[in-house]
């Protein structure tokens, strides 16, 4: 158990050192958000208001052609 704890500690220290030496580019690019929104079979008529507001704010949407057409026709 002591060996496992020491190994995990060494791994954590090494990862912290690597992050310090080679900082992540995420800070330079800014952090975005990734949302997964389930729309169900009905489309925008049955979506929650929070889901619709989030969809309006999105830069990119990945959806099937059928779902994209349903939401595009609803003028979001």
PDB file of N, CA, C and O in Angstrom:
ATOM      1  N   UNK A   1       0.822  -1.196   0.000  1.00  0.00           N
ATOM      2  CA  UNK A   1       0.000   0.000   0.000  1.00  0.00           C
ATOM      3  C   UNK A   1       0.861   1.253   0.000  1.00  0.00           C
ATOM      4  O   UNK A   1       0.546   2.217  -0.663  1.00  0.00           O
ATOM      5  N   UNK A   2       1.961   1.205   0.773  1.00  0.00           N
ATOM      6  CA  UNK A   2       2.855   2.346   0.844  1.00  0.00           C
ATOM      7  C   UNK A   2       3.527   2.581  -0.510  1.00  0.00           C
ATOM      8  O   UNK A   2       3.665   3.729  -0.945  1.00  0.00           O
ATOM      9  N   UNK A   3       3.884   1.504  -1.196  1.00  0.00           N
ATOM     10  CA  UNK A   3       4.512   1.616  -2.511  1.00  0.00           C
ATOM     11  C   UNK A   3       3.539   2.235  -3.518  1.00  0.00           C
ATOM     12  O   UNK A   3       3.927   3.084  -4.326  1.00  0.00           O
ATOM     13  N   UNK A   4       2.289   1.836  -3.465  1.00  0.00           N
ATOM     14  CA  UNK A   4       1.270   2.396  -4.357  1.00  0.00           C
ATOM     15  C   UNK A   4       1.100   3.891  -4.110  1.00  0.00           C
ATOM     16  O   UNK A   4       1.044   4.684  -5.050  1.00  0.00           O
ATOM     17  N   UNK A   5       1.041   4.289  -2.856  1.00  0.00           N
ATOM     18  CA  UNK A   5       0.884   5.695  -2.500  1.00  0.00           C
ATOM     19  C   UNK A   5       2.085   6.510  -2.977  1.00  0.00           C
ATOM     20  O   UNK A   5       1.930   7.602  -3.520  1.00  0.00           O
ATOM     21  N   UNK A   6       3.293   5.959  -2.802  1.00  0.00           N
ATOM     22  CA  UNK A   6       4.502   6.653  -3.256  1.00  0.00           C
ATOM     23  C   UNK A   6       4.524   6.770  -4.781  1.00  0.00           C
ATOM     24  O   UNK A   6       4.887   7.813  -5.326  1.00  0.00           O
ATOM     25  N   UNK A   7       4.105   5.723  -5.466  1.00  0.00           N
ATOM     26  CA  UNK A   7       4.060   5.751  -6.922  1.00  0.00           C
ATOM     27  C   UNK A   7       3.078   6.805  -7.417  1.00  0.00           C
ATOM     28  O   UNK A   7       3.382   7.572  -8.343  1.00  0.00           O
ATOM     29  N   UNK A   8       1.894   6.858  -6.825  1.00  0.00           N
ATOM     30  CA  UNK A   8       0.899   7.862  -7.223  1.00  0.00           C
ATOM     31  C   UNK A   8       1.397   9.272  -6.940  1.00  0.00           C
ATOM     32  O   UNK A   8       1.165  10.198  -7.731  1.00  0.00           O
ATOM     33  N   UNK A   9       2.086   9.453  -5.837  1.00  0.00           N
ATOM     34  CA  UNK A   9       2.650  10.760  -5.507  1.00  0.00           C
ATOM     35  C   UNK A   9       3.686  11.169  -6.544  1.00  0.00           C
ATOM     36  O   UNK A   9       3.697  12.310  -7.009  1.00  0.00           O
ATOM     37  N   UNK A  10       4.554  10.253  -6.929  1.00  0.00           N
ATOM     38  CA  UNK A  10       5.586  10.555  -7.931  1.00  0.00           C
ATOM     39  C   UNK A  10       4.937  10.894  -9.269  1.00  0.00           C
ATOM     40  O   UNK A  10       5.343  11.843  -9.941  1.00  0.00           O
ATOM     41  N   UNK A  11       3.913  10.153  -9.647  1.00  0.00           N
ATOM     42  CA  UNK A  11       3.210  10.443 -10.902  1.00  0.00           C
ATOM     43  C   UNK A  11       2.588  11.830 -10.850  1.00  0.00           C
ATOM     44  O   UNK A  11       2.664  12.601 -11.815  1.00  0.00           O
ATOM     45  N   UNK A  12       1.972  12.199  -9.740  1.00  0.00           N
ATOM     46  CA  UNK A  12       1.359  13.522  -9.605  1.00  0.00           C
ATOM     47  C   UNK A  12       2.405  14.626  -9.702  1.00  0.00           C
ATOM     48  O   UNK A  12       2.180  15.650 -10.356  1.00  0.00           O
ATOM     49  N   UNK A  13       3.565  14.421  -9.077  1.00  0.00           N
ATOM     50  CA  UNK A  13       4.632  15.425  -9.133  1.00  0.00           C
ATOM     51  C   UNK A  13       5.161  15.563 -10.556  1.00  0.00           C
ATOM     52  O   UNK A  13       5.376  16.673 -11.050  1.00  0.00           O
ATOM     53  N   UNK A  14       5.346  14.455 -11.236  1.00  0.00           N
ATOM     54  CA  UNK A  14       5.847  14.494 -12.617  1.00  0.00           C
ATOM     55  C   UNK A  14       4.837  15.195 -13.521  1.00  0.00           C
ATOM     56  O   UNK A  14       5.211  16.036 -14.351  1.00  0.00           O
ATOM     57  N   UNK A  15       3.568  14.880 -13.371  1.00  0.00           N
ATOM     58  CA  UNK A  15       2.543  15.540 -14.198  1.00  0.00           C
ATOM     59  C   UNK A  15       2.486  17.044 -13.931  1.00  0.00           C
ATOM     60  O   UNK A  15       2.323  17.843 -14.854  1.00  0.00           O
ATOM     61  N   UNK A  16       2.626  17.438 -12.684  1.00  0.00           N
ATOM     62  CA  UNK A  16       2.629  18.859 -12.344  1.00  0.00           C
ATOM     63  C   UNK A  16       3.843  19.546 -12.953  1.00  0.00           C
ATOM     64  O   UNK A  16       3.748  20.671 -13.465  1.00  0.00           O
ATOM     65  N   UNK A  17       4.995  18.877 -12.926  1.00  0.00           N
ATOM     66  CA  UNK A  17       6.207  19.453 -13.507  1.00  0.00           C
ATOM     67  C   UNK A  17       6.072  19.596 -15.017  1.00  0.00           C
ATOM     68  O   UNK A  17       6.461  20.613 -15.596  1.00  0.00           O
ATOM     69  N   UNK A  18       5.513  18.600 -15.661  1.00  0.00           N
ATOM     70  CA  UNK A  18       5.314  18.663 -17.116  1.00  0.00           C
ATOM     71  C   UNK A  18       4.363  19.801 -17.461  1.00  0.00           C
ATOM     72  O   UNK A  18       4.595  20.555 -18.413  1.00  0.00           O
ATOM     73  N   UNK A  19       3.298  19.961 -16.699  1.00  0.00           N
ATOM     74  CA  UNK A  19       2.350  21.054 -16.954  1.00  0.00           C
ATOM     75  C   UNK A  19       3.004  22.412 -16.741  1.00  0.00           C
ATOM     76  O   UNK A  19       2.701  23.378 -17.437  1.00  0.00           O
ATOM     77  N   UNK A  20       3.919  22.492 -15.790  1.00  0.00           N
ATOM     78  CA  UNK A  20       4.627  23.748 -15.536  1.00  0.00           C
ATOM     79  C   UNK A  20       5.613  24.055 -16.662  1.00  0.00           C
ATOM     80  O   UNK A  20       5.704  25.187 -17.120  1.00  0.00           O
ATOM     81  N   UNK A  21       6.318  23.047 -17.127  1.00  0.00           N
ATOM     82  CA  UNK A  21       7.317  23.251 -18.184  1.00  0.00           C
ATOM     83  C   UNK A  21       6.647  23.469 -19.536  1.00  0.00           C
ATOM     84  O   UNK A  21       7.047  24.332 -20.309  1.00  0.00           O
ATOM     85  N   UNK A  22       5.631  22.671 -19.837  1.00  0.00           N
ATOM     86  CA  UNK A  22       4.901  22.773 -21.101  1.00  0.00           C
ATOM     87  C   UNK A  22       3.449  23.119 -20.807  1.00  0.00           C
ATOM     88  O   UNK A  22       2.593  22.242 -20.760  1.00  0.00           O
ATOM     89  N   UNK A  23       3.148  24.399 -20.611  1.00  0.00           N
ATOM     90  CA  UNK A  23       1.774  24.753 -20.244  1.00  0.00           C
ATOM     91  C   UNK A  23       0.785  24.429 -21.361  1.00  0.00           C
ATOM     92  O   UNK A  23       1.128  24.423 -22.538  1.00  0.00           O
ATOM     93  N   UNK A  24      -0.417  24.158 -20.958  1.00  0.00           N
ATOM     94  CA  UNK A  24      -1.472  23.813 -21.896  1.00  0.00           C
ATOM     95  C   UNK A  24      -1.808  25.008 -22.775  1.00  0.00           C
ATOM     96  O   UNK A  24      -1.793  26.157 -22.341  1.00  0.00           O
ATOM     97  N   UNK A  25      -2.147  24.732 -24.018  1.00  0.00           N
ATOM     98  CA  UNK A  25      -2.543  25.793 -24.939  1.00  0.00           C
ATOM     99  C   UNK A  25      -3.988  26.235 -24.715  1.00  0.00           C
ATOM    100  O   UNK A  25      -4.424  27.210 -25.295  1.00  0.00           O
ATOM    101  N   UNK A  26      -4.715  25.532 -23.880  1.00  0.00           N
ATOM    102  CA  UNK A  26      -6.111  25.884 -23.640  1.00  0.00           C
ATOM    103  C   UNK A  26      -6.239  27.288 -23.065  1.00  0.00           C
ATOM    104  O   UNK A  26      -7.188  28.011 -23.354  1.00  0.00           O
ATOM    105  N   UNK A  27      -5.272  27.712 -22.256  1.00  0.00           N
ATOM    106  CA  UNK A  27      -5.334  29.056 -21.695  1.00  0.00           C
ATOM    107  C   UNK A  27      -5.124  30.112 -22.768  1.00  0.00           C
ATOM    108  O   UNK A  27      -5.722  31.172 -22.749  1.00  0.00           O
ATOM    109  N   UNK A  28      -4.269  29.820 -23.737  1.00  0.00           N
ATOM    110  CA  UNK A  28      -4.011  30.768 -24.812  1.00  0.00           C
ATOM    111  C   UNK A  28      -5.224  30.901 -25.730  1.00  0.00           C
ATOM    112  O   UNK A  28      -5.518  31.978 -26.230  1.00  0.00           O
ATOM    113  N   UNK A  29      -5.910  29.814 -25.955  1.00  0.00           N
ATOM    114  CA  UNK A  29      -7.049  29.837 -26.866  1.00  0.00           C
ATOM    115  C   UNK A  29      -8.337  30.237 -26.178  1.00  0.00           C
ATOM    116  O   UNK A  29      -9.314  30.560 -26.827  1.00  0.00           O
ATOM    117  N   UNK A  30      -8.373  30.201 -24.896  1.00  0.00           N
ATOM    118  CA  UNK A  30      -9.625  30.440 -24.184  1.00  0.00           C
ATOM    119  C   UNK A  30     -10.389  29.139 -24.077  1.00  0.00           C
ATOM    120  O   UNK A  30     -10.301  28.276 -24.936  1.00  0.00           O
ATOM    121  N   UNK A  31     -11.074  28.983 -23.019  1.00  0.00           N
ATOM    122  CA  UNK A  31     -11.808  27.730 -22.820  1.00  0.00           C
ATOM    123  C   UNK A  31     -13.220  27.878 -23.353  1.00  0.00           C
ATOM    124  O   UNK A  31     -13.902  28.852 -23.090  1.00  0.00           O
ATOM    125  N   UNK A  32     -13.635  26.891 -24.084  1.00  0.00           N
ATOM    126  CA  UNK A  32     -14.985  26.866 -24.617  1.00  0.00           C
ATOM    127  C   UNK A  32     -15.858  25.952 -23.784  1.00  0.00           C
ATOM    128  O   UNK A  32     -15.469  25.469 -22.721  1.00  0.00           O
ATOM    129  N   UNK A  33     -17.042  25.731 -24.260  1.00  0.00           N
ATOM    130  CA  UNK A  33     -17.975  24.851 -23.584  1.00  0.00           C
ATOM    131  C   UNK A  33     -18.473  23.824 -24.580  1.00  0.00           C
ATOM    132  O   UNK A  33     -18.657  24.129 -25.766  1.00  0.00           O
ATOM    133  N   UNK A  34     -18.707  22.635 -24.112  1.00  0.00           N
ATOM    134  CA  UNK A  34     -19.240  21.557 -24.921  1.00  0.00           C
ATOM    135  C   UNK A  34     -20.539  21.117 -24.282  1.00  0.00           C
ATOM    136  O   UNK A  34     -20.563  20.706 -23.122  1.00  0.00           O
ATOM    137  N   UNK A  35     -21.634  21.254 -25.000  1.00  0.00           N
ATOM    138  CA  UNK A  35     -22.937  20.881 -24.476  1.00  0.00           C
ATOM    139  C   UNK A  35     -23.479  19.688 -25.246  1.00  0.00           C
ATOM    140  O   UNK A  35     -23.320  19.616 -26.458  1.00  0.00           O
ATOM    141  N   UNK A  36     -24.131  18.805 -24.555  1.00  0.00           N
ATOM    142  CA  UNK A  36     -24.866  17.707 -25.176  1.00  0.00           C
ATOM    143  C   UNK A  36     -26.322  17.918 -24.790  1.00  0.00           C
ATOM    144  O   UNK A  36     -26.672  17.903 -23.615  1.00  0.00           O
ATOM    145  N   UNK A  37     -27.140  18.158 -25.796  1.00  0.00           N
ATOM    146  CA  UNK A  37     -28.553  18.448 -25.546  1.00  0.00           C
ATOM    147  C   UNK A  37     -29.382  17.375 -26.235  1.00  0.00           C
ATOM    148  O   UNK A  37     -29.323  17.228 -27.451  1.00  0.00           O
ATOM    149  N   UNK A  38     -30.140  16.648 -25.458  1.00  0.00           N
ATOM    150  CA  UNK A  38     -31.050  15.660 -26.016  1.00  0.00           C
ATOM    151  C   UNK A  38     -32.351  16.343 -26.394  1.00  0.00           C
ATOM    152  O   UNK A  38     -32.961  17.040 -25.594  1.00  0.00           O
ATOM    153  N   UNK A  39     -32.773  16.168 -27.629  1.00  0.00           N
ATOM    154  CA  UNK A  39     -33.982  16.840 -28.095  1.00  0.00           C
ATOM    155  C   UNK A  39     -35.177  15.914 -28.180  1.00  0.00           C
ATOM    156  O   UNK A  39     -36.289  16.364 -28.379  1.00  0.00           O
ATOM    157  N   UNK A  40     -34.949  14.617 -28.059  1.00  0.00           N
ATOM    158  CA  UNK A  40     -36.064  13.683 -28.140  1.00  0.00           C
ATOM    159  C   UNK A  40     -36.615  13.605 -29.546  1.00  0.00           C
ATOM    160  O   UNK A  40     -36.124  14.246 -30.462  1.00  0.00           O
ATOM    161  N   UNK A  41     -37.668  12.853 -29.750  1.00  0.00           N
ATOM    162  CA  UNK A  41     -38.208  12.680 -31.098  1.00  0.00           C
ATOM    163  C   UNK A  41     -39.084  13.827 -31.577  1.00  0.00           C
ATOM    164  O   UNK A  41     -39.344  13.954 -32.759  1.00  0.00           O
ATOM    165  N   UNK A  42     -39.542  14.698 -30.676  1.00  0.00           N
ATOM    166  CA  UNK A  42     -40.535  15.706 -31.049  1.00  0.00           C
ATOM    167  C   UNK A  42     -39.945  16.960 -31.661  1.00  0.00           C
ATOM    168  O   UNK A  42     -40.605  17.668 -32.402  1.00  0.00           O
ATOM    169  N   UNK A  43     -38.709  17.298 -31.339  1.00  0.00           N
ATOM    170  CA  UNK A  43     -38.115  18.501 -31.885  1.00  0.00           C
ATOM    171  C   UNK A  43     -38.297  19.702 -30.981  1.00  0.00           C
ATOM    172  O   UNK A  43     -38.484  19.576 -29.776  1.00  0.00           O
ATOM    173  N   UNK A  44     -38.273  20.899 -31.546  1.00  0.00           N
ATOM    174  CA  UNK A  44     -38.276  22.114 -30.740  1.00  0.00           C
ATOM    175  C   UNK A  44     -39.563  22.373 -29.966  1.00  0.00           C
ATOM    176  O   UNK A  44     -39.553  23.087 -28.977  1.00  0.00           O
ATOM    177  N   UNK A  45     -40.661  21.766 -30.362  1.00  0.00           N
ATOM    178  CA  UNK A  45     -41.918  22.010 -29.646  1.00  0.00           C
ATOM    179  C   UNK A  45     -41.875  21.472 -28.218  1.00  0.00           C
ATOM    180  O   UNK A  45     -42.509  22.012 -27.328  1.00  0.00           O
ATOM    181  N   UNK A  46     -41.119  20.394 -28.007  1.00  0.00           N
ATOM    182  CA  UNK A  46     -41.078  19.770 -26.699  1.00  0.00           C
ATOM    183  C   UNK A  46     -39.761  20.012 -25.968  1.00  0.00           C
ATOM    184  O   UNK A  46     -39.562  19.509 -24.868  1.00  0.00           O
ATOM    185  N   UNK A  47     -38.862  20.786 -26.539  1.00  0.00           N
ATOM    186  CA  UNK A  47     -37.580  21.071 -25.889  1.00  0.00           C
ATOM    187  C   UNK A  47     -37.797  22.051 -24.737  1.00  0.00           C
ATOM    188  O   UNK A  47     -38.711  22.878 -24.772  1.00  0.00           O
ATOM    189  N   UNK A  48     -36.947  21.972 -23.731  1.00  0.00           N
ATOM    190  CA  UNK A  48     -37.067  22.896 -22.608  1.00  0.00           C
ATOM    191  C   UNK A  48     -36.582  24.283 -23.026  1.00  0.00           C
ATOM    192  O   UNK A  48     -35.846  24.439 -24.007  1.00  0.00           O
ATOM    193  N   UNK A  49     -36.991  25.282 -22.281  1.00  0.00           N
ATOM    194  CA  UNK A  49     -36.554  26.650 -22.580  1.00  0.00           C
ATOM    195  C   UNK A  49     -35.041  26.787 -22.424  1.00  0.00           C
ATOM    196  O   UNK A  49     -34.387  27.490 -23.207  1.00  0.00           O
ATOM    197  N   UNK A  50     -34.479  26.113 -21.442  1.00  0.00           N
ATOM    198  CA  UNK A  50     -33.039  26.168 -21.236  1.00  0.00           C
ATOM    199  C   UNK A  50     -32.310  25.557 -22.427  1.00  0.00           C
ATOM    200  O   UNK A  50     -31.300  26.101 -22.884  1.00  0.00           O
ATOM    201  N   UNK A  51     -32.815  24.464 -22.962  1.00  0.00           N
ATOM    202  CA  UNK A  51     -32.200  23.846 -24.136  1.00  0.00           C
ATOM    203  C   UNK A  51     -32.281  24.781 -25.336  1.00  0.00           C
ATOM    204  O   UNK A  51     -31.302  24.959 -26.066  1.00  0.00           O
ATOM    205  N   UNK A  52     -33.416  25.419 -25.543  1.00  0.00           N
ATOM    206  CA  UNK A  52     -33.571  26.334 -26.681  1.00  0.00           C
ATOM    207  C   UNK A  52     -32.649  27.545 -26.552  1.00  0.00           C
ATOM    208  O   UNK A  52     -32.045  27.981 -27.535  1.00  0.00           O
ATOM    209  N   UNK A  53     -32.527  28.100 -25.352  1.00  0.00           N
ATOM    210  CA  UNK A  53     -31.639  29.247 -25.142  1.00  0.00           C
ATOM    211  C   UNK A  53     -30.183  28.855 -25.373  1.00  0.00           C
ATOM    212  O   UNK A  53     -29.416  29.622 -25.951  1.00  0.00           O
ATOM    213  N   UNK A  54     -29.806  27.670 -24.941  1.00  0.00           N
ATOM    214  CA  UNK A  54     -28.440  27.206 -25.145  1.00  0.00           C
ATOM    215  C   UNK A  54     -28.168  26.991 -26.628  1.00  0.00           C
ATOM    216  O   UNK A  54     -27.106  27.370 -27.126  1.00  0.00           O
ATOM    217  N   UNK A  55     -29.112  26.420 -27.338  1.00  0.00           N
ATOM    218  CA  UNK A  55     -28.945  26.200 -28.777  1.00  0.00           C
ATOM    219  C   UNK A  55     -28.787  27.531 -29.504  1.00  0.00           C
ATOM    220  O   UNK A  55     -27.989  27.652 -30.429  1.00  0.00           O
ATOM    221  N   UNK A  56     -29.516  28.550 -29.091  1.00  0.00           N
ATOM    222  CA  UNK A  56     -29.406  29.873 -29.727  1.00  0.00           C
ATOM    223  C   UNK A  56     -28.007  30.460 -29.585  1.00  0.00           C
ATOM    224  O   UNK A  56     -27.537  31.176 -30.462  1.00  0.00           O
ATOM    225  N   UNK A  57     -27.321  30.163 -28.487  1.00  0.00           N
ATOM    226  CA  UNK A  57     -26.010  30.738 -28.212  1.00  0.00           C
ATOM    227  C   UNK A  57     -24.856  29.973 -28.856  1.00  0.00           C
ATOM    228  O   UNK A  57     -23.732  30.454 -28.858  1.00  0.00           O
ATOM    229  N   UNK A  58     -25.108  28.797 -29.389  1.00  0.00           N
ATOM    230  CA  UNK A  58     -24.037  27.939 -29.892  1.00  0.00           C
ATOM    231  C   UNK A  58     -23.426  28.476 -31.181  1.00  0.00           C
ATOM    232  O   UNK A  58     -24.122  29.025 -32.025  1.00  0.00           O
ATOM    233  N   UNK A  59     -22.096  28.296 -31.287  1.00  0.00           N
ATOM    234  CA  UNK A  59     -21.401  28.647 -32.521  1.00  0.00           C
ATOM    235  C   UNK A  59     -21.520  27.527 -33.546  1.00  0.00           C
ATOM    236  O   UNK A  59     -21.635  27.785 -34.740  1.00  0.00           O
ATOM    237  N   UNK A  60     -21.447  26.291 -33.081  1.00  0.00           N
ATOM    238  CA  UNK A  60     -21.521  25.121 -33.953  1.00  0.00           C
ATOM    239  C   UNK A  60     -22.485  24.126 -33.368  1.00  0.00           C
ATOM    240  O   UNK A  60     -22.558  23.946 -32.161  1.00  0.00           O
ATOM    241  N   UNK A  61     -23.217  23.455 -34.257  1.00  0.00           N
ATOM    242  CA  UNK A  61     -24.140  22.415 -33.833  1.00  0.00           C
ATOM    243  C   UNK A  61     -23.892  21.195 -34.707  1.00  0.00           C
ATOM    244  O   UNK A  61     -23.819  21.297 -35.924  1.00  0.00           O
ATOM    245  N   UNK A  62     -23.754  20.049 -34.064  1.00  0.00           N
ATOM    246  CA  UNK A  62     -23.605  18.792 -34.782  1.00  0.00           C
ATOM    247  C   UNK A  62     -24.891  18.010 -34.558  1.00  0.00           C
ATOM    248  O   UNK A  62     -25.238  17.678 -33.428  1.00  0.00           O
ATOM    249  N   UNK A  63     -25.602  17.753 -35.633  1.00  0.00           N
ATOM    250  CA  UNK A  63     -26.882  17.058 -35.524  1.00  0.00           C
ATOM    251  C   UNK A  63     -27.167  16.347 -36.844  1.00  0.00           C
ATOM    252  O   UNK A  63     -26.559  16.641 -37.871  1.00  0.00           O
ATOM    253  N   UNK A  64     -28.117  15.454 -36.793  1.00  0.00           N
ATOM    254  CA  UNK A  64     -28.542  14.794 -38.028  1.00  0.00           C
ATOM    255  C   UNK A  64     -29.257  15.819 -38.906  1.00  0.00           C
ATOM    256  O   UNK A  64     -29.731  16.858 -38.424  1.00  0.00           O
ATOM    257  N   UNK A  65     -29.335  15.517 -40.177  1.00  0.00           N
ATOM    258  CA  UNK A  65     -29.982  16.445 -41.116  1.00  0.00           C
ATOM    259  C   UNK A  65     -31.445  16.672 -40.736  1.00  0.00           C
ATOM    260  O   UNK A  65     -31.954  17.793 -40.819  1.00  0.00           O
ATOM    261  N   UNK A  66     -32.114  15.616 -40.273  1.00  0.00           N
ATOM    262  CA  UNK A  66     -33.524  15.736 -39.890  1.00  0.00           C
ATOM    263  C   UNK A  66     -33.698  16.678 -38.699  1.00  0.00           C
ATOM    264  O   UNK A  66     -34.566  17.552 -38.702  1.00  0.00           O
ATOM    265  N   UNK A  67     -32.850  16.511 -37.665  1.00  0.00           N
ATOM    266  CA  UNK A  67     -32.934  17.378 -36.479  1.00  0.00           C
ATOM    267  C   UNK A  67     -32.557  18.811 -36.825  1.00  0.00           C
ATOM    268  O   UNK A  67     -33.184  19.756 -36.360  1.00  0.00           O
ATOM    269  N   UNK A  68     -31.539  18.981 -37.637  1.00  0.00           N
ATOM    270  CA  UNK A  68     -31.125  20.330 -38.022  1.00  0.00           C
ATOM    271  C   UNK A  68     -32.253  21.040 -38.751  1.00  0.00           C
ATOM    272  O   UNK A  68     -32.519  22.222 -38.512  1.00  0.00           O
ATOM    273  N   UNK A  69     -32.967  20.318 -39.621  1.00  0.00           N
ATOM    274  CA  UNK A  69     -34.079  20.924 -40.357  1.00  0.00           C
ATOM    275  C   UNK A  69     -35.228  21.283 -39.411  1.00  0.00           C
ATOM    276  O   UNK A  69     -35.822  22.346 -39.536  1.00  0.00           O
ATOM    277  N   UNK A  70     -35.525  20.407 -38.448  1.00  0.00           N
ATOM    278  CA  UNK A  70     -36.593  20.700 -37.481  1.00  0.00           C
ATOM    279  C   UNK A  70     -36.317  21.989 -36.719  1.00  0.00           C
ATOM    280  O   UNK A  70     -37.197  22.841 -36.561  1.00  0.00           O
ATOM    281  N   UNK A  71     -35.085  22.148 -36.251  1.00  0.00           N
ATOM    282  CA  UNK A  71     -34.749  23.325 -35.455  1.00  0.00           C
ATOM    283  C   UNK A  71     -34.550  24.553 -36.337  1.00  0.00           C
ATOM    284  O   UNK A  71     -34.812  25.666 -35.910  1.00  0.00           O
ATOM    285  N   UNK A  72     -34.096  24.380 -37.573  1.00  0.00           N
ATOM    286  CA  UNK A  72     -33.929  25.528 -38.476  1.00  0.00           C
ATOM    287  C   UNK A  72     -35.302  26.085 -38.872  1.00  0.00           C
ATOM    288  O   UNK A  72     -35.470  27.301 -38.977  1.00  0.00           O
ATOM    289  N   UNK A  73     -36.268  25.211 -39.061  1.00  0.00           N
ATOM    290  CA  UNK A  73     -37.611  25.645 -39.424  1.00  0.00           C
ATOM    291  C   UNK A  73     -38.329  26.375 -38.287  1.00  0.00           C
ATOM    292  O   UNK A  73     -39.270  27.110 -38.513  1.00  0.00           O
ATOM    293  N   UNK A  74     -37.868  26.173 -37.055  1.00  0.00           N
ATOM    294  CA  UNK A  74     -38.527  26.822 -35.918  1.00  0.00           C
ATOM    295  C   UNK A  74     -37.963  28.211 -35.656  1.00  0.00           C
ATOM    296  O   UNK A  74     -38.384  28.881 -34.718  1.00  0.00           O
ATOM    297  N   UNK A  75     -37.020  28.676 -36.474  1.00  0.00           N
ATOM    298  CA  UNK A  75     -36.447  30.029 -36.394  1.00  0.00           C
ATOM    299  C   UNK A  75     -35.825  30.338 -35.042  1.00  0.00           C
ATOM    300  O   UNK A  75     -36.102  31.335 -34.408  1.00  0.00           O
ATOM    301  N   UNK A  76     -34.962  29.443 -34.593  1.00  0.00           N
ATOM    302  CA  UNK A  76     -34.246  29.673 -33.328  1.00  0.00           C
ATOM    303  C   UNK A  76     -33.221  30.750 -33.492  1.00  0.00           C
ATOM    304  O   UNK A  76     -32.526  30.964 -34.324  1.00  0.00           O
TER     305      UNK A  76
END
